[in-house]
Coordinates of C-alpha atoms in Angstrom, one line a residue:
M36 CA 0.0 0.0 0.0
K37 CA 1.4 3.4 -1.0
F38 CA 1.4 6.0 1.7
T39 CA 0.9 9.5 0.2
K40 CA -0.5 11.3 3.2
F41 CA 0.5 11.4 6.8
F42 CA -0.9 13.4 9.6
A43 CA 0.0 11.5 12.8
M44 CA 2.8 13.0 15.0
L45 CA 3.0 13.2 18.7
S46 CA 3.9 16.8 19.6
C47 CA 6.0 15.9 22.6
V48 CA 8.4 13.7 20.5
A49 CA 11.9 15.1 20.0
M50 CA 14.1 12.9 17.8
A51 CA 17.8 13.1 17.3
F52 CA 19.2 11.8 14.0
A53 CA 22.8 10.9 13.7
A54 CA 23.0 11.9 10.1
C55 CA 22.2 15.5 10.9
E56 CA 24.8 18.3 11.0
P57 CA 24.3 20.7 13.9
V58 CA 24.0 24.4 13.1
D59 CA 26.5 26.2 15.3
D60 CA 27.4 29.4 13.5
G61 CA 24.6 31.4 15.2
K62 CA 23.2 32.7 11.9
T63 CA 19.6 32.6 11.0
P64 CA 18.9 29.6 8.8
G65 CA 19.1 30.6 5.1
D66 CA 20.9 34.0 5.6
N67 CA 24.0 32.8 3.9
P68 CA 23.5 31.7 0.2
G69 CA 26.6 29.5 0.6
D70 CA 24.6 27.3 3.0
N71 CA 22.4 26.1 0.1
P72 CA 23.2 22.4 -0.3
G73 CA 22.6 22.4 -4.1
G74 CA 24.8 25.4 -4.8
G75 CA 22.1 27.4 -6.4
T76 CA 21.5 31.1 -6.0
G77 CA 17.7 31.1 -6.2
G78 CA 17.8 33.7 -9.0
N79 CA 15.2 36.4 -8.8
T80 CA 12.4 34.1 -7.6
T81 CA 10.4 35.4 -4.6
G82 CA 7.3 34.4 -2.7
E83 CA 6.0 31.6 -0.6
L84 CA 8.0 28.3 -0.3
T85 CA 6.2 25.0 -0.6
L86 CA 7.9 21.9 0.7
T87 CA 6.8 18.4 -0.3
A88 CA 8.2 14.9 0.2
D89 CA 8.0 11.9 -2.1
K90 CA 7.1 9.8 0.9
T91 CA 5.9 10.8 4.4
A92 CA 6.0 7.3 5.9
I93 CA 9.1 5.1 5.3
E94 CA 10.8 2.1 6.8
L95 CA 14.0 2.5 8.6
G96 CA 16.9 2.4 6.0
E97 CA 14.8 4.0 3.2
S98 CA 15.3 7.5 2.0
V99 CA 13.0 10.4 1.5
T100 CA 13.5 13.1 -1.2
F101 CA 12.2 16.6 -0.8
T102 CA 11.1 19.1 -3.4
V103 CA 10.6 22.9 -2.8
T104 CA 8.8 25.2 -5.1
Q105 CA 8.5 29.0 -5.0
E106 CA 5.6 30.5 -6.8
G107 CA 5.5 27.4 -9.0
T108 CA 9.3 27.4 -9.7
D109 CA 11.4 24.5 -8.5
V110 CA 14.0 26.0 -6.2
T111 CA 15.1 22.7 -4.4
K112 CA 18.8 23.3 -5.2
D113 CA 18.6 26.8 -3.6
V114 CA 17.2 25.9 -0.2
T115 CA 18.5 24.5 3.1
L116 CA 16.6 21.8 4.9
Y117 CA 16.4 21.7 8.7
D118 CA 14.8 19.6 11.3
A119 CA 13.0 21.0 14.4
D120 CA 16.3 21.4 16.2
L121 CA 17.8 23.4 13.3
N122 CA 20.0 20.5 12.3
K123 CA 20.8 20.6 8.5
L124 CA 19.5 17.7 6.5
S125 CA 20.7 16.2 3.3
N126 CA 18.5 15.7 0.3
P127 CA 17.7 12.8 -0.2
Y128 CA 17.7 12.1 3.5
T129 CA 18.2 8.7 5.1
P130 CA 17.2 8.6 8.8
T131 CA 19.2 6.3 11.1
V132 CA 16.6 5.9 13.9
S133 CA 12.8 5.3 13.9
G134 CA 10.4 8.0 15.0
A135 CA 9.1 11.2 13.4
I136 CA 10.9 14.3 12.1
N137 CA 9.6 17.8 11.2
V138 CA 11.3 19.3 8.2
T139 CA 11.3 22.8 6.9
A140 CA 13.2 24.6 4.1
T141 CA 14.6 28.1 4.0
K142 CA 15.8 30.4 1.2
G143 CA 17.0 33.8 2.2
K144 CA 14.2 35.4 4.2
Y145 CA 11.6 32.8 3.2
T146 CA 10.6 29.7 5.3
S147 CA 8.5 26.9 4.0
N148 CA 5.7 24.9 5.5
T149 CA 6.6 22.0 7.7
V150 CA 6.5 18.4 6.5
T151 CA 6.4 15.5 9.0
V152 CA 8.0 12.3 8.0
T153 CA 7.4 9.2 10.1
I154 CA 10.2 6.5 10.1
M155 CA 8.9 3.0 11.0
A156 CA 11.1 0.1 12.1
Q157 CA 8.6 -2.0 10.2
M158 CA 5.9 -0.7 7.7
P159 CA 2.7 -2.7 8.6
Q160 CA 1.0 -4.2 5.6
V161 CA -2.7 -3.5 5.4
P162 CA -4.7 -6.5 4.1
A163 CA -6.0 -6.3 0.6
D164 CA -9.7 -5.4 0.3
P165 CA -11.5 -8.7 -0.1
Q166 CA -14.6 -7.0 -1.6
P167 CA -13.5 -3.8 -3.5
S168 CA -17.0 -3.0 -4.7
N169 CA -18.7 -3.5 -1.3
L170 CA -19.5 -0.4 0.7
A171 CA -21.6 -2.1 3.5
F172 CA -19.2 -1.8 6.5
N173 CA -19.9 -3.2 9.9
H174 CA -20.6 -0.4 12.3
R175 CA -18.7 -0.1 15.6
A176 CA -19.2 2.5 18.3
V177 CA -16.5 3.4 20.8
V178 CA -17.6 2.5 24.4
I179 CA -15.5 4.5 26.9
D180 CA -15.4 3.4 30.5
H181 CA -14.3 6.3 32.8
T182 CA -12.8 4.5 35.8
G183 CA -10.1 4.7 38.5
V184 CA -8.1 2.6 40.9
N185 CA -9.7 4.3 43.9
C186 CA -13.3 3.8 42.6
G187 CA -14.9 1.1 44.7
Y188 CA -17.9 0.9 42.4
C189 CA -15.8 0.4 39.2
P190 CA -15.2 -3.3 39.5
G191 CA -19.0 -3.7 39.3
M192 CA -19.0 -1.8 36.0
T193 CA -16.3 -4.3 34.8
D194 CA -18.8 -7.1 35.4
K195 CA -21.6 -5.2 33.6
L196 CA -19.3 -4.6 30.5
L197 CA -18.5 -8.3 30.5
A198 CA -22.2 -9.0 30.5
L199 CA -22.7 -6.6 27.6
A200 CA -20.0 -8.5 25.7
N201 CA -22.2 -11.6 25.9
T202 CA -25.0 -9.8 24.0
E203 CA -25.6 -9.3 20.3
W204 CA -24.2 -5.8 20.6
H205 CA -20.6 -7.1 21.1
Q206 CA -20.0 -7.0 17.3
H207 CA -21.0 -3.3 17.2
Y208 CA -18.5 -1.6 19.5
N209 CA -14.9 -1.3 20.6
E210 CA -14.1 -0.7 24.3
V211 CA -11.7 1.8 25.9
T212 CA -11.0 2.3 29.6
C213 CA -10.0 5.8 30.6
H214 CA -8.1 5.8 33.9
A215 CA -8.1 9.5 34.8
G216 CA -9.8 12.1 37.0
G217 CA -10.5 12.2 40.6
M218 CA -10.4 8.4 41.2
A219 CA -7.2 7.8 39.4
S220 CA -4.5 8.9 41.8
G221 CA -1.8 6.2 41.7
D222 CA -3.6 4.4 38.9
P223 CA -1.2 2.3 36.8
G224 CA -3.6 2.7 33.9
N225 CA -3.3 6.5 33.9
S226 CA -1.7 8.5 31.1
A227 CA -1.6 12.0 29.7
A228 CA -3.9 10.9 26.9
A229 CA -6.4 9.5 29.4
T230 CA -6.3 12.8 31.3
A231 CA -7.1 14.7 28.0
L232 CA -10.0 12.4 27.2
N233 CA -11.3 12.6 30.8
Q234 CA -11.2 16.4 30.7
M235 CA -12.9 16.5 27.3
Q236 CA -15.8 14.3 28.3
A237 CA -16.0 15.5 32.0
P238 CA -17.8 12.6 33.6
D239 CA -20.0 13.6 36.5
G240 CA -19.1 10.5 38.6
Y241 CA -17.4 7.2 38.5
P242 CA -17.8 4.7 36.9
N243 CA -19.3 6.4 33.9
I244 CA -19.9 5.1 30.3
K245 CA -19.6 7.4 27.3
I246 CA -20.6 6.1 23.9
N247 CA -18.4 7.8 21.3
F248 CA -17.4 11.4 22.0
Y249 CA -21.0 12.8 22.4
T250 CA -23.5 10.2 21.4
A251 CA -24.7 9.0 24.8
T252 CA -23.9 8.7 28.5
V253 CA -24.9 5.7 30.6
G254 CA -24.4 5.8 34.4
N255 CA -23.8 3.1 37.0
Y256 CA -27.2 1.3 37.2
G257 CA -28.0 -2.3 38.2
Q258 CA -27.0 -4.8 35.6
S259 CA -30.3 -5.4 33.9
V260 CA -31.1 -1.7 33.7
F261 CA -27.6 -0.9 32.5
L262 CA -27.9 -3.5 29.7
N263 CA -31.3 -2.1 28.7
Y264 CA -29.9 1.5 28.5
M265 CA -26.8 0.3 26.5
A266 CA -29.0 -1.6 24.1
E267 CA -31.2 1.5 23.6
A268 CA -28.3 3.8 23.1
L269 CA -26.4 1.5 20.7
G270 CA -29.6 0.6 18.9
A271 CA -30.3 4.3 18.2
Y272 CA -26.8 4.8 16.9
I273 CA -25.6 1.7 15.0
K274 CA -26.4 1.5 11.3
K275 CA -26.9 -2.2 10.8
D276 CA -27.0 -1.7 7.0
G277 CA -23.6 -0.2 7.1
A278 CA -21.4 2.6 8.5
D279 CA -20.4 5.7 6.6
V280 CA -16.8 4.4 6.3
G281 CA -14.8 1.2 6.7
I282 CA -11.4 0.8 8.2
A283 CA -8.6 -1.7 7.4
M284 CA -5.4 -1.7 9.4
A285 CA -2.2 -3.4 10.5
V286 CA -0.1 -2.9 13.6
E287 CA 3.6 -3.5 14.3
G288 CA 5.8 -2.3 17.2
D289 CA 8.7 -2.5 19.5
S290 CA 9.6 -1.2 22.9
T291 CA 10.0 2.4 21.6
N292 CA 7.1 2.9 19.2
I293 CA 3.9 1.2 18.0
Y294 CA 3.3 1.6 14.2
C295 CA -0.1 1.5 12.6
A296 CA -1.0 1.7 8.9
A297 CA -4.6 2.1 8.0
Q298 CA -6.9 2.6 5.0
V299 CA -10.2 4.4 5.2
K300 CA -12.9 3.6 2.6
A301 CA -16.0 5.8 2.3
K302 CA -19.6 5.0 1.8
A303 CA -21.0 8.5 2.4
S304 CA -19.6 11.7 0.9
K305 CA -18.4 13.7 4.0
E306 CA -15.4 15.4 5.5
Y307 CA -13.7 13.0 7.9
K308 CA -11.1 13.1 10.7
V309 CA -9.0 10.1 11.5
V310 CA -7.0 9.4 14.8
A311 CA -5.2 6.4 16.3
W312 CA -5.5 5.6 20.0
L313 CA -2.9 3.4 21.6
L314 CA -4.5 0.9 24.1
E315 CA -2.8 -1.4 26.6
S316 CA -4.3 -4.5 28.1
N317 CA -3.3 -6.9 31.0
I318 CA -2.2 -4.1 33.3
Y319 CA -2.0 -5.5 36.8
S320 CA -3.4 -3.3 39.6
P321 CA -3.3 -4.9 43.0
N322 CA -4.8 -1.9 44.8
Q323 CA -8.0 -1.7 42.9
A324 CA -10.7 -0.5 45.4
G325 CA -13.7 -2.7 45.6
A326 CA -12.1 -5.7 43.8
T327 CA -13.7 -9.0 44.7
K328 CA -12.4 -11.1 41.9
D329 CA -8.9 -11.5 40.4
Y330 CA -9.9 -10.1 37.0
H331 CA -11.1 -6.8 38.7
K332 CA -7.3 -6.1 39.2
I333 CA -6.5 -6.5 35.5
Y334 CA -7.1 -3.4 33.3
N335 CA -7.8 -3.9 29.6
Y336 CA -7.9 -1.5 26.7
A337 CA -6.5 1.4 28.8
L338 CA -5.8 4.5 26.8
R339 CA -2.1 5.2 26.6
N340 CA -1.5 7.6 23.8
I341 CA -3.2 9.5 21.0
S342 CA -1.8 10.3 17.6
G343 CA -1.1 13.9 16.5
E344 CA -1.3 17.0 18.6
Y345 CA -4.1 16.1 20.9
S346 CA -5.6 18.0 23.8
R347 CA -8.8 18.2 25.9
N348 CA -10.2 20.2 23.0
N349 CA -9.3 17.6 20.3
V350 CA -9.0 13.9 20.7
A351 CA -10.4 13.2 17.2
G352 CA -7.3 13.9 15.1
E353 CA -7.0 15.9 12.0
S354 CA -9.3 16.3 8.9
I355 CA -8.5 14.3 5.8
G356 CA -10.9 16.2 3.7
V357 CA -14.0 15.0 1.9
L358 CA -14.1 11.4 0.7
E359 CA -16.5 10.4 -2.0
P360 CA -18.3 7.0 -2.1
G361 CA -15.8 4.2 -2.8
Q362 CA -12.8 6.5 -2.3
T363 CA -10.0 5.4 -0.1
Y364 CA -7.4 7.2 2.0
D365 CA -4.1 5.7 3.3
C366 CA -2.5 6.9 6.5
A367 CA 0.2 5.9 9.0
F368 CA 0.7 6.6 12.7
T369 CA 3.7 6.3 15.0
L370 CA 2.6 6.1 18.6
P371 CA 5.6 6.4 21.0
M372 CA 5.9 4.2 24.1
V373 CA 6.1 7.1 26.5
S374 CA 6.7 5.0 29.7
T375 CA 9.1 2.2 30.4
K376 CA 6.4 0.7 32.6
W377 CA 4.2 0.1 29.5
N378 CA 4.4 -3.4 27.8
W379 CA 4.5 -3.0 24.0
E380 CA 3.5 -6.6 23.5
N381 CA 0.2 -5.9 25.2
M382 CA -0.6 -3.0 23.0
G383 CA -3.2 -2.5 20.3
V384 CA -4.4 0.4 18.2
L385 CA -7.9 1.8 17.9
V386 CA -8.5 3.8 14.7
I387 CA -11.4 6.2 15.0
V388 CA -13.0 8.0 12.0
S389 CA -15.3 10.9 12.8
A390 CA -17.5 13.4 11.0
K391 CA -19.7 16.3 12.1
D392 CA -23.0 15.4 13.7
A393 CA -26.3 17.2 13.6
N394 CA -24.9 19.7 16.2
N395 CA -21.8 20.4 14.2
R396 CA -19.6 18.4 16.6
W397 CA -17.0 15.8 15.4
D398 CA -18.3 12.4 16.6
V399 CA -17.5 8.8 15.8
V400 CA -18.8 7.3 12.5
N401 CA -16.8 4.1 12.8
S402 CA -13.9 2.4 14.6
A403 CA -11.6 -0.6 14.3
Y404 CA -9.2 -2.2 16.8
C405 CA -6.2 -4.3 16.0
P406 CA -3.6 -5.8 18.5
V407 CA 0.2 -5.4 17.8
K408 CA 1.6 -7.8 15.2
E409 CA -1.8 -8.4 13.7
S410 CA -3.9 -7.0 10.8
K411 CA -7.6 -6.4 10.2
A412 CA -9.3 -6.3 6.8
F413 CA -12.4 -4.3 6.1
E414 CA -15.2 -5.6 8.1
Y415 CA -18.4 -5.9 6.0
V416 CA -22.0 -6.5 7.1
E417 CA -22.7 -10.2 7.2

């Protein structure tokens, strides 16, 4: 699968690349024409610089070639390329470590846009579409359990979610546990991403279930009442004849990064956002309040990271523009393993596609989950 677009970079990542040459002369990048790696002078061309890359997602050991135009004129030989730390880059550029790098170009007083290139230790291979003409995609909501290690009622919600998994609705959602907020002090499932999601959804108590970003909220009721409310909420949301988009994906990883490649295929003509959430399972938590069974002390699908520049105001990723029926969009994500306490072998990635709802809010239109070292083809309505 060819990756022509990439929009997933974690803002807190700072990568050092051995092939870079540090800038140490104290000059503003691009002030000295002699710095231009191609030896050009730039002629009389003026105006905005536009930087592009032939690939924005590569495997470690591959090279990426940059092109710069100025008002439609190719001025690649007359610019200097820099990373975010103002290290000069060669062109073509061959990274020596995996991760992500921000690249800009300068020419005199002009500075280009920034292009992000992700370097993967392994490029996951998305499965081929088994039914290219089919647009009837199975529909899966995102069920988010806001919980915490100090919440004595939360193990009871675990039991209710296990009961929900034994109903017909199990094939129509993916689960996330969000360990953050007032009950999560000392919680081994907590993360900065979980805190952002908690702040965005602002649950009014714990445990608390949110369906998607805004679709519905279900509180801590008795099991039969809870299951009825969940069935009602999911029944009102799920399109059993097919979601607006389908998602195929593959996930690889190591102790430093989890890599996800995905393809989105549209049924409905809409503008979409795409984001990847990193989830960890089998987290042992011996101090879980209210635990009465061993499995109450095991956390699954805990939110660990979110692709891109996320915040409490945006956990849905970036727009990929309008897709027409049958059109596909390829994307790749690098999700750093922020903590050494996380176990990469227990990770999986949830890809969420969203569009604007009736209230002009970005909400989930479909989701797909895949564990590390596995792949998932488009899931069609049976």
